[in-house]
Tab-separated table of C-alpha atoms in Angstrom:
chain	number	residue	atom	x	y	z
A	810	MET	CA	-3.849	-11.517	-5.683
A	811	ASN	CA	-4.007	-13.868	-8.622
A	812	GLU	CA	-0.580	-12.670	-9.793
A	813	ARG	CA	0.878	-13.332	-6.344
A	814	VAL	CA	-0.700	-16.875	-6.275
A	815	VAL	CA	0.815	-17.575	-9.788
A	816	GLN	CA	4.253	-16.498	-8.584
A	817	PHE	CA	3.889	-18.651	-5.521
A	818	ILE	CA	3.043	-21.690	-7.667
A	819	THR	CA	6.008	-20.948	-9.887
A	820	ALA	CA	8.256	-20.977	-6.819
A	821	LEU	CA	6.844	-24.164	-5.585
A	822	ARG	CA	7.505	-25.827	-8.970
A	823	ALA	CA	11.065	-24.530	-8.983
A	824	GLN	CA	11.600	-26.249	-5.673
A	825	GLY	CA	10.416	-29.649	-7.031
A	826	VAL	CA	6.734	-29.620	-6.122
A	827	ARG	CA	4.721	-31.179	-8.887
A	828	ILE	CA	1.714	-28.973	-9.758
A	829	SER	CA	-0.398	-29.459	-12.904
A	830	VAL	CA	-2.196	-26.736	-14.803
A	831	ALA	CA	-5.511	-27.982	-13.618
A	832	GLU	CA	-4.328	-27.827	-10.008
A	833	SER	CA	-3.135	-24.276	-10.527
A	834	ILE	CA	-6.579	-23.353	-11.766
A	835	ASP	CA	-8.072	-25.051	-8.731
A	836	ALA	CA	-5.763	-23.006	-6.460
A	837	LEU	CA	-6.820	-19.764	-7.984
A	838	ARG	CA	-10.515	-20.633	-7.646
A	839	ALA	CA	-9.981	-21.735	-4.024
A	840	ALA	CA	-8.141	-18.524	-3.178
A	841	GLU	CA	-10.918	-16.457	-4.708
A	842	VAL	CA	-13.538	-18.393	-2.652
A	843	ALA	CA	-11.534	-18.337	0.549
A	844	GLY	CA	-10.571	-14.680	0.366
A	845	VAL	CA	-7.699	-13.018	2.196
A	846	GLY	CA	-9.732	-11.958	5.290
A	847	ASP	CA	-8.799	-15.099	7.286
A	848	ARG	CA	-5.156	-15.929	6.656
A	849	GLY	CA	-5.565	-19.493	8.076
A	850	ILE	CA	-8.367	-20.339	5.735
A	851	PHE	CA	-6.587	-18.894	2.784
A	852	ARG	CA	-3.418	-20.787	3.560
A	853	SER	CA	-5.411	-24.085	3.977
A	854	ALA	CA	-7.149	-23.498	0.645
A	855	LEU	CA	-3.819	-23.229	-1.143
A	856	ARG	CA	-2.260	-26.114	0.671
A	857	ALA	CA	-5.238	-28.361	-0.074
A	858	THR	CA	-5.107	-27.702	-3.768
A	859	LEU	CA	-1.354	-27.424	-4.411
A	860	VAL	CA	0.271	-30.142	-2.091
A	861	LYS	CA	-0.207	-33.876	-2.809
A	862	GLU	CA	2.708	-35.399	-1.078
A	863	PRO	CA	3.620	-35.088	2.585
A	864	HIS	CA	7.317	-34.447	1.864
A	865	ASP	CA	6.263	-31.303	-0.096
A	866	LEU	CA	4.664	-29.677	3.046
A	867	PRO	CA	7.921	-28.284	4.374
A	868	THR	CA	8.546	-26.545	1.013
A	869	PHE	CA	5.010	-25.070	1.097
A	870	ASP	CA	5.470	-23.889	4.678
A	871	LYS	CA	8.875	-22.301	3.872
A	872	LEU	CA	7.708	-20.320	0.852
A	873	PHE	CA	4.190	-19.249	1.944
A	874	PRO	CA	5.299	-16.485	4.366
A	875	SER	CA	7.650	-15.031	1.696
A	876	TYR	CA	4.696	-14.459	-0.650
A	877	PHE	CA	1.822	-13.782	1.666
A	878	GLY	CA	3.595	-12.652	4.793
A	879	SER	CA	2.920	-13.470	8.448
A	880	GLU	CA	-0.035	-11.093	8.161
A	881	ALA	CA	-1.283	-8.443	5.723
A	882	PRO	CA	0.043	-4.955	6.572
A	883	PRO	CA	-2.759	-2.900	8.272
A	884	PRO	CA	-4.331	-0.182	6.006
A	885	MET	CA	-2.654	3.233	6.457
A	886	GLN	CA	-4.668	6.183	7.732
A	887	GLN	CA	-4.171	9.994	7.434
A	888	PRO	CA	-2.535	11.339	10.620
A	889	GLY	CA	-4.361	14.357	11.964
A	890	GLY	CA	-7.608	13.497	10.179
A	891	GLY	CA	-9.579	14.459	13.295
A	892	MET	CA	-8.134	18.013	13.413
A	893	SER	CA	-9.964	21.135	12.418
A	894	PRO	CA	-9.406	22.341	8.793
A	895	GLU	CA	-7.272	25.177	9.990
A	896	ASP	CA	-5.022	22.811	11.993
A	897	GLN	CA	-4.802	20.494	9.077
A	898	GLU	CA	-3.692	23.222	6.829
A	899	LYS	CA	-0.977	24.307	9.312
A	900	LEU	CA	0.118	20.562	9.517
A	901	LEU	CA	0.395	20.468	5.789
A	902	GLU	CA	2.430	23.606	5.619
A	903	GLN	CA	4.861	22.379	8.213
A	904	LEU	CA	5.156	19.077	6.515
A	905	LEU	CA	5.875	20.605	3.083
A	906	GLU	CA	8.437	22.866	4.575
A	907	MET	CA	10.320	19.966	6.113
A	908	MET	CA	10.174	17.870	2.963
A	909	GLU	CA	11.358	20.552	0.704
A	910	GLY	CA	15.089	20.080	1.335
A	911	MET	CA	14.924	16.605	2.772
A	912	THR	CA	17.536	14.061	1.519
A	913	PRO	CA	17.950	11.281	0.565
A	914	GLU	CA	14.937	11.102	-1.843
A	915	GLN	CA	13.828	7.624	-0.689
A	916	LEU	CA	13.613	8.831	2.963
A	917	ARG	CA	11.457	11.824	1.874
A	918	GLN	CA	9.144	9.448	0.025
A	919	LEU	CA	8.818	7.222	3.059
A	920	PHE	CA	8.168	10.142	5.405
A	921	GLU	CA	5.509	11.558	3.015
A	922	ALA	CA	3.777	8.221	2.938
A	923	MET	CA	3.933	7.973	6.687
A	924	MET	CA	2.588	11.450	7.418
A	925	THR	CA	-0.088	11.522	4.659
A	926	GLY	CA	-1.403	7.891	4.819
A	927	GLN	CA	-0.949	7.601	1.063
A	928	GLY	CA	0.897	4.343	0.816
A	929	MET	CA	2.319	2.371	-2.129
A	930	SER	CA	0.711	-0.521	-4.003
A	931	SER	CA	2.647	-3.829	-4.074
A	932	ARG	CA	3.966	-3.117	-7.448
A	933	GLN	CA	5.022	0.506	-6.520
A	934	MET	CA	6.810	-0.722	-3.384
A	935	ARG	CA	8.689	-3.368	-5.375
A	936	GLU	CA	9.869	-0.690	-7.896
A	937	PHE	CA	10.776	1.642	-4.943
A	938	LEU	CA	12.921	-1.156	-3.443
A	939	ASP	CA	14.527	-2.055	-6.678
A	940	GLN	CA	15.534	1.620	-7.251
A	941	ASN	CA	16.683	2.515	-3.680
A	942	THR	CA	18.177	-0.717	-2.218
A	943	SER	CA	20.545	-3.446	-3.277
A	944	MET	CA	17.772	-6.118	-3.064
A	945	SER	CA	18.198	-7.085	-6.636
A	946	GLN	CA	21.896	-7.671	-6.193
A	947	MET	CA	21.532	-9.750	-3.046
A	948	PRO	CA	22.154	-13.590	-3.488
A	949	ALA	CA	18.846	-15.323	-3.926
A	950	SER	CA	19.924	-17.720	-1.014
A	951	ALA	CA	20.385	-14.840	1.442
A	952	PRO	CA	18.504	-15.276	4.703
A	953	GLY	CA	15.178	-13.442	4.578
A	954	ALA	CA	15.651	-11.561	7.941
A	955	TRP	CA	19.093	-10.403	6.908
A	956	ALA	CA	17.763	-9.161	3.616
A	957	VAL	CA	15.044	-7.210	5.275
A	958	ARG	CA	17.470	-5.606	7.812
A	959	ARG	CA	19.777	-4.579	5.026
A	960	ALA	CA	16.988	-2.966	3.009
A	961	LEU	CA	15.705	-1.045	5.994
A	962	ARG	CA	19.213	0.168	6.773
A	963	GLU	CA	19.699	1.246	3.077
A	964	LEU	CA	16.470	3.183	3.250
A	965	GLU	CA	17.475	4.749	6.577
A	966	PHE	CA	14.132	3.684	7.892
A	967	ASP	CA	15.049	4.255	11.576
A	968	ARG	CA	15.389	8.055	10.766
A	969	LEU	CA	11.570	8.313	10.347
A	970	GLU	CA	11.209	8.568	14.145
A	971	GLU	CA	13.762	11.321	14.333
A	972	LEU	CA	11.934	13.260	11.631
A	973	LEU	CA	8.586	12.696	13.418
A	974	GLN	CA	9.974	14.184	16.517
A	975	GLU	CA	11.350	17.170	14.546
A	976	LEU	CA	7.898	17.778	13.014
A	977	LEU	CA	6.148	17.428	16.427
A	978	GLU	CA	8.490	20.084	17.891
A	979	LYS	CA	7.691	22.490	15.015
A	980	LEU	CA	3.956	21.937	15.487
A	981	ARG	CA	4.404	22.505	19.322
A	982	GLU	CA	5.950	25.868	18.604
A	983	ALA	CA	3.060	26.607	16.198
A	984	GLY	CA	0.586	26.228	19.082
A	985	PHE	CA	-0.696	22.610	18.722
A	986	SER	CA	-1.953	21.097	21.981
A	987	GLU	CA	-0.050	18.088	23.530
A	988	GLU	CA	-3.255	16.063	23.010
A	989	GLN	CA	-3.227	16.761	19.333
A	990	LEU	CA	0.496	15.957	19.082
A	991	GLN	CA	0.036	12.702	20.973
A	992	GLN	CA	-2.716	11.533	18.653
A	993	LEU	CA	-0.796	12.616	15.558
A	994	ALA	CA	2.334	10.724	16.747
A	995	GLU	CA	0.297	7.532	17.434
A	996	GLU	CA	-1.275	7.601	14.020
A	997	ALA	CA	1.990	8.288	12.298
A	998	ARG	CA	3.780	5.455	14.156
A	999	GLU	CA	1.031	3.033	13.082
A	1000	ASN	CA	1.682	4.103	9.450
A	1001	GLN	CA	5.398	3.573	10.008
A	1002	GLN	CA	4.747	0.033	11.257
A	1003	ALA	CA	2.537	-0.706	8.229
A	1004	LEU	CA	5.311	0.565	5.906
A	1005	GLY	CA	7.853	-1.599	7.668
A	1006	GLN	CA	5.662	-4.716	7.343
A	1007	GLN	CA	5.020	-4.016	3.601
A	1008	ILE	CA	8.844	-3.610	2.977
A	1009	ALA	CA	9.469	-6.919	4.750
A	1010	ARG	CA	6.775	-8.638	2.741
A	1011	GLU	CA	7.988	-7.325	-0.581
A	1012	VAL	CA	11.645	-8.078	0.114
A	1013	GLY	CA	10.731	-11.617	1.112
A	1014	SER	CA	8.648	-12.302	-1.956
A	1015	GLY	CA	11.216	-10.662	-4.164
A	1016	MET	CA	13.945	-12.903	-2.820
A	1017	ALA	CA	11.847	-15.975	-3.217
A	1018	GLU	CA	10.989	-15.053	-6.856
A	1019	ARG	CA	14.705	-14.623	-7.673
A	1020	GLU	CA	15.522	-17.942	-6.059
A	1021	ALA	CA	12.767	-19.573	-8.169
A	1022	GLU	CA	14.095	-17.908	-11.337
A	1023	GLU	CA	17.556	-19.226	-10.633
A	1024	GLN	CA	16.136	-22.684	-10.102
A	1025	ARG	CA	14.357	-22.494	-13.473
A	1026	LYS	CA	17.643	-21.491	-15.167
A	1027	GLN	CA	19.441	-24.499	-13.902
A	1028	PRO	CA	19.826	-27.161	-16.675
A	1029	PRO	CA	17.440	-30.108	-16.215
A	1030	GLY	CA	20.386	-32.604	-16.114
A	1031	GLU	CA	22.430	-30.745	-13.601
A	1032	ASP	CA	24.959	-32.872	-11.861
A	1033	LEU	CA	24.010	-33.486	-8.221
A	1034	LEU	CA	27.614	-32.978	-7.239
A	1035	ASP	CA	27.310	-29.254	-7.944
A	1036	ARG	CA	23.709	-28.572	-6.782
A	1037	PRO	CA	23.631	-26.637	-3.519
A	1038	PHE	CA	22.239	-28.538	-0.555
A	1039	GLU	CA	19.369	-26.133	-0.044
A	1040	TYR	CA	18.184	-26.970	-3.597
A	1041	MET	CA	17.920	-30.683	-2.945
A	1042	GLY	CA	14.526	-32.097	-2.197
A	1043	GLU	CA	13.312	-35.282	-0.711
A	1044	GLN	CA	12.646	-36.540	-4.273
A	1045	ASP	CA	16.407	-36.455	-4.814
A	1046	LEU	CA	17.446	-38.716	-1.876
A	1047	ASP	CA	17.544	-41.922	-3.833
A	1048	ASP	CA	19.865	-40.461	-6.417
A	1049	ILE	CA	21.963	-38.818	-3.757
A	1050	ARG	CA	22.545	-42.080	-1.985
A	1051	LYS	CA	23.746	-43.659	-5.258
A	1052	VAL	CA	26.067	-40.586	-5.765
A	1053	ILE	CA	27.418	-40.864	-2.256
A	1054	GLN	CA	28.114	-44.534	-2.672
A	1055	ARG	CA	29.992	-43.814	-5.952
A	1056	LEU	CA	31.953	-41.050	-4.258
A	1057	ALA	CA	32.878	-43.227	-1.368
A	1058	ALA	CA	34.165	-45.988	-3.742
A	1059	GLN	CA	36.284	-43.391	-5.543
A	1060	LEU	CA	37.595	-41.986	-2.268
A	1061	ARG	CA	38.476	-45.468	-0.832
A	1062	THR	CA	40.501	-46.210	-4.054
A	1063	ARG	CA	42.394	-42.953	-3.709
A	1064	VAL	CA	43.153	-43.594	-0.007
A	1065	ALA	CA	44.304	-47.141	-0.600
A	1066	LEU	CA	46.613	-45.924	-3.382
A	1067	ARG	CA	48.154	-43.316	-1.094
A	1068	GLN	CA	48.768	-46.020	1.570
A	1069	LYS	CA	50.252	-48.415	-0.949
A	1070	ARG	CA	52.720	-45.803	-2.234
A	1071	ALA	CA	53.673	-45.001	1.334
A	1072	SER	CA	53.663	-48.480	2.872
A	1073	LYS	CA	56.726	-47.505	4.874
A	1074	GLY	CA	55.685	-43.936	5.330
A	1075	THR	CA	56.593	-40.889	3.326
A	1076	LEU	CA	60.152	-39.943	2.538
A	1077	ASP	CA	61.768	-37.791	5.201
A	1078	ALA	CA	64.235	-35.753	3.230
A	1079	LYS	CA	65.691	-33.747	6.148
A	1080	GLY	CA	66.022	-36.852	8.227
A	1081	THR	CA	67.894	-38.666	5.419
A	1082	ILE	CA	70.375	-35.859	4.972
A	1083	ARG	CA	71.037	-35.589	8.663
A	1084	ALA	CA	71.498	-39.379	9.019
A	1085	ASN	CA	73.989	-39.531	6.190
A	1086	LEU	CA	76.263	-36.607	7.141
A	1087	ARG	CA	78.754	-39.068	8.477
A	1088	TYR	CA	79.099	-40.417	4.862
A	1089	GLY	CA	80.049	-37.053	3.592
A	1090	ALA	CA	76.440	-36.096	2.937
A	1091	VAL	CA	76.107	-38.912	0.386
A	1092	PRO	CA	72.688	-40.583	1.066
A	1093	VAL	CA	72.996	-44.215	1.860
A	1094	GLU	CA	70.390	-44.857	4.513
A	1095	ILE	CA	66.884	-43.816	3.530
A	1096	ARG	CA	64.663	-42.564	6.397
A	1097	HIS	CA	60.867	-42.469	6.416
A	1098	ARG	CA	58.390	-40.547	8.460
A	1099	ARG	CA	56.059	-42.542	10.542
A	1100	LYS	CA	53.358	-44.502	8.567
A	1101	HIS	CA	50.073	-42.601	8.406
A	1102	LEU	CA	47.524	-44.292	10.631
A	1103	LYS	CA	43.786	-44.523	9.957
A	1104	PRO	CA	42.090	-41.392	11.433
A	1105	ARG	CA	39.686	-41.562	14.249
A	1106	LEU	CA	36.799	-39.140	13.611
A	1107	THR	CA	34.377	-37.419	16.020
A	1108	VAL	CA	31.666	-35.735	13.954
A	1109	VAL	CA	29.504	-33.005	15.559
A	1110	CYS	CA	26.659	-32.069	13.260
A	1111	ASP	CA	24.118	-29.316	13.466
A	1112	VAL	CA	20.722	-30.707	12.585
A	1113	SER	CA	18.602	-27.432	12.681
A	1114	GLY	CA	16.898	-26.049	9.631
A	1115	SER	CA	18.602	-26.339	6.218
A	1116	VAL	CA	21.855	-27.343	7.766
A	1117	GLU	CA	20.190	-30.733	8.658
A	1118	ARG	CA	20.435	-31.857	5.001
A	1119	ALA	CA	24.162	-31.270	4.755
A	1120	SER	CA	24.640	-33.047	8.117
A	1121	ARG	CA	22.608	-36.004	6.768
A	1122	PHE	CA	24.896	-36.375	3.679
A	1123	MET	CA	28.057	-35.855	5.824
A	1124	LEU	CA	27.137	-38.845	8.051
A	1125	LEU	CA	26.152	-40.972	5.018
A	1126	LEU	CA	29.566	-40.285	3.498
A	1127	VAL	CA	31.627	-40.863	6.582
A	1128	TYR	CA	29.864	-44.188	7.323
A	1129	ALA	CA	30.437	-45.284	3.732
A	1130	LEU	CA	34.206	-45.022	4.423
A	1131	GLN	CA	34.274	-46.984	7.662
A	1132	ASP	CA	36.941	-49.360	6.272
A	1133	GLN	CA	39.275	-46.332	6.035
A	1134	ILE	CA	38.516	-44.914	9.472
A	1135	SER	CA	39.671	-46.361	12.800
A	1136	ARG	CA	36.713	-45.137	14.733
A	1137	THR	CA	33.742	-42.765	14.336
A	1138	ARG	CA	31.830	-41.163	17.078
A	1139	PRO	CA	28.813	-39.125	15.699
A	1140	PHE	CA	27.067	-36.401	17.689
A	1141	VAL	CA	24.121	-34.200	16.630
A	1142	TYR	CA	23.097	-30.904	18.234
A	1143	TYR	CA	20.301	-28.321	18.142
A	1144	ARG	CA	19.372	-26.840	21.444
A	1145	THR	CA	20.811	-30.044	23.122
A	1146	LEU	CA	23.575	-32.509	22.150
A	1147	ALA	CA	23.247	-36.153	21.639
A	1148	ASP	CA	25.559	-39.073	21.089
A	1149	VAL	CA	23.872	-41.160	18.178
A	1150	ARG	CA	26.483	-43.927	17.985
A	1151	SER	CA	23.852	-46.508	19.008
A	1152	ASP	CA	21.642	-45.505	16.133
A	1153	PHE	CA	24.294	-46.086	13.625
A	1154	GLU	CA	25.224	-49.452	15.296
A	1155	GLU	CA	21.685	-50.679	15.343
A	1156	LEU	CA	20.372	-49.321	12.012
A	1157	ARG	CA	21.603	-48.976	8.474
A	1158	PRO	CA	23.152	-45.474	7.952
A	1159	GLU	CA	20.339	-44.573	5.569
A	1160	GLU	CA	17.867	-45.363	8.329
A	1161	ALA	CA	19.894	-43.805	11.106
A	1162	VAL	CA	20.065	-40.384	9.523
A	1163	GLN	CA	16.296	-40.275	9.386
A	1164	VAL	CA	15.941	-40.575	13.164
A	1165	VAL	CA	18.937	-38.778	14.694
A	1166	ARG	CA	17.224	-35.355	14.672
A	1167	SER	CA	14.617	-36.662	17.112
A	1168	ARG	CA	17.397	-37.317	19.671
A	1169	VAL	CA	17.830	-33.589	20.312
A	1170	GLN	CA	15.459	-30.871	21.457
A	1171	GLY	CA	15.105	-27.599	19.617
A	1172	GLY	CA	12.738	-25.309	17.686
A	1173	PRO	CA	12.963	-22.239	15.410
A	1174	TRP	CA	15.890	-19.990	16.471
A	1175	GLN	CA	16.882	-22.283	19.382
A	1176	THR	CA	20.317	-23.424	18.233
A	1177	SER	CA	22.536	-23.387	21.359
A	1178	LEU	CA	26.090	-24.287	20.072
A	1179	GLY	CA	27.820	-22.838	23.257
A	1180	ALA	CA	25.722	-25.078	25.604
A	1181	CYS	CA	26.224	-28.086	23.494
A	1182	LEU	CA	29.963	-27.551	23.456
A	1183	GLY	CA	29.787	-27.543	27.210
A	1184	THR	CA	27.889	-30.821	27.240
A	1185	LEU	CA	30.431	-32.387	24.886
A	1186	VAL	CA	33.401	-31.461	27.195
A	1187	LYS	CA	31.531	-32.401	30.438
A	1188	ASP	CA	30.062	-35.751	29.263
A	1189	HIS	CA	31.768	-36.996	26.114
A	1190	MET	CA	35.458	-36.186	26.218
A	1191	ASP	CA	36.148	-39.915	25.891
A	1192	ALA	CA	35.281	-39.332	22.195
A	1193	VAL	CA	38.454	-37.151	21.672
A	1194	ASP	CA	42.054	-38.148	22.003
A	1195	GLN	CA	45.412	-37.219	20.293
A	1196	ARG	CA	44.590	-39.426	17.230
A	1197	THR	CA	41.040	-37.936	16.823
A	1198	THR	CA	40.015	-35.492	14.119
A	1199	VAL	CA	37.048	-33.516	15.389
A	1200	ILE	CA	34.741	-32.313	12.561
A	1201	PHE	CA	32.131	-29.680	13.225
A	1202	LEU	CA	29.496	-29.427	10.578
A	1203	GLY	CA	27.137	-26.388	10.915
A	1204	ASP	CA	26.634	-22.739	10.088
A	1205	GLY	CA	28.110	-21.525	13.384
A	1206	ASP	CA	24.913	-19.883	14.570
A	1207	ASP	CA	23.966	-19.635	18.292
A	1208	HIS	CA	20.632	-18.082	18.945
A	1209	MET	CA	20.748	-18.747	22.742
A	1210	GLY	CA	24.109	-17.336	23.920
A	1211	PRO	CA	27.603	-16.001	23.330
A	1212	PRO	CA	30.547	-18.080	21.947
A	1213	ASN	CA	31.921	-20.751	24.237
A	1214	THR	CA	35.661	-20.511	23.422
A	1215	GLN	CA	36.780	-22.138	26.654
A	1216	ASP	CA	35.240	-25.527	25.908
A	1217	PHE	CA	36.077	-25.246	22.187
A	1218	GLU	CA	39.732	-24.795	23.035
A	1219	ALA	CA	39.621	-27.657	25.467
A	1220	ILE	CA	38.484	-29.936	22.673
A	1221	LYS	CA	41.261	-28.557	20.439
A	1222	ARG	CA	43.972	-29.232	23.013
A	1223	ARG	CA	42.882	-32.772	23.371
A	1224	ALA	CA	42.307	-33.636	19.641
A	1225	HIS	CA	44.686	-34.222	16.903
A	1226	LYS	CA	42.877	-31.816	14.559
A	1227	VAL	CA	39.798	-29.660	14.733
A	1228	VAL	CA	38.169	-28.763	11.295
A	1229	TRP	CA	34.931	-27.037	10.569
A	1230	PHE	CA	32.670	-27.743	7.597
A	1231	ASN	CA	30.188	-24.874	6.906
A	1232	PRO	CA	27.398	-25.366	4.293
A	1233	GLU	CA	26.979	-21.661	3.961
A	1234	GLN	CA	29.118	-19.219	1.908
A	1235	ARG	CA	31.440	-16.988	3.869
A	1236	TRP	CA	29.531	-13.830	3.124
A	1237	GLN	CA	26.583	-15.349	5.055
A	1238	TRP	CA	28.784	-15.631	8.279
A	1239	GLN	CA	27.872	-11.917	9.035
A	1240	ARG	CA	24.690	-12.372	11.042
A	1241	GLU	CA	24.572	-11.072	14.478
A	1242	ASP	CA	23.996	-14.562	16.028
A	1243	ASN	CA	26.716	-16.224	13.920
A	1244	HIS	CA	30.032	-16.982	15.666
A	1245	MET	CA	32.232	-18.263	12.777
A	1246	HIS	CA	34.461	-15.231	13.192
A	1247	VAL	CA	35.259	-16.636	16.727
A	1248	TYR	CA	35.474	-20.322	16.130
A	1249	GLY	CA	36.965	-20.214	12.638
A	1250	PRO	CA	40.441	-18.909	13.724
A	1251	LEU	CA	40.574	-21.562	16.444
A	1252	CYS	CA	40.269	-24.425	13.938
A	1253	ASP	CA	43.006	-26.188	12.000
A	1254	GLY	CA	40.902	-25.789	8.880
A	1255	VAL	CA	37.635	-24.283	7.732
A	1256	HIS	CA	35.929	-25.521	4.564
A	1257	VAL	CA	32.792	-24.276	2.786
A	1258	VAL	CA	30.833	-27.442	1.901
A	1259	SER	CA	27.708	-26.092	0.099
A	1260	ASN	CA	27.423	-29.126	-2.254
A	1261	LEU	CA	28.532	-32.706	-2.503
A	1262	ARG	CA	31.664	-31.846	-4.575
A	1263	GLU	CA	32.927	-29.551	-1.914
A	1264	LEU	CA	32.043	-32.054	0.857
A	1265	LEU	CA	33.957	-34.789	-0.908
A	1266	ALA	CA	37.014	-32.626	-1.260
A	1267	ALA	CA	36.897	-31.669	2.410
A	1268	VAL	CA	36.478	-35.286	3.549
A	1269	ASP	CA	39.305	-36.380	1.180
A	1270	GLY	CA	41.553	-33.876	2.825
A	1271	LEU	CA	41.161	-35.603	6.160
A	1272	PHE	CA	43.105	-38.539	4.965
A	1273	ALA	CA	46.017	-36.340	4.029
A	1274	TYR	CA	46.520	-35.066	7.557
A	1275	ARG	CA	49.617	-36.232	9.386
């Protein structure tokens, strides 16, 4: 347990939580006194010794389950332990016969553990997963639930039930009573559940350790422009605001230069040639396209989970560019959608982004993008017109329902452009409750904005739209 606590402390430090050597020693002593019998007491003991600042509590709460699980896996038992010695011997013979030609090897090992009750230690399970799954190749930022599902699929974990049924049938033919078979199946399934919990726990802690290792490898003077949003902590906010102000100043300069170069609009080559055909195709009268107008923006930001941080920076950057934007209408959504224009009218943007999340309802796994699109179309379509670029910023998850393409297409028909900024990498858009594969093709542009540099490039592109 001491080794796991040390790994947990290392991960906290990698995420920016300040923990001294003395505090680490206090945490180890507190964990020893509290014990692991009561998970709530154990968790409180670690939090009391390791967390000094309120803004570090979310980091602690995020990492704790990855290292100590929602609950410890129950101890495994030997199925058929209550049988007579003769029946136990028959059971062992049938089991050995089944496992003799069983493939793949990792499935045979899991089935043997399930049917004998001889589980693996934490270290053995970690080695087993490293050898038989792609856990070590998964990106450290991969969602924990997705990583667990992938590991179980690679281990063919769901086949354990099929093998159990096959063994029960062989035992039935060998003369075992239904009562014996029922008891055996119940004990084996309890072991299977314990194995599944242990796998989930080790996958979670393994991914967290790799993320902490990647954090430690990052150079101490890393530019905030390239730091992924999920690695930015509350302690970085002051520096981030300064970076955003600098980026906004650079962006305003570039936009102003474009407008100066095209004060009459951009050259229309085709129009110039057509207009001068009467002169023998010798250009005399120069034609220009219509002068580019300042865009109107409607920004719809997901404020659930880790996406909230990217949304916060997006709103700060947009409001730092207000002299280059004709009008901005900000919306935030979680389970519900809210127009937060009044917050930005009454408060400074730095203050407004701190309160907008409280304007919507929602909890873990309650993002309802489809319903929020319906609310936007029903109650707020005055925020969209033919000059409006609508920006959706979010991961595209919807935990409450199917995609709402009808209302999304209604927004697109009314808007000048619809673009999507997604803080997650494209490989992460493969979750069962993620609908980027539906909404993405309906957009005029989809951009990955996992850091400030990518966000700046995406926003800069808005001013090039015609």
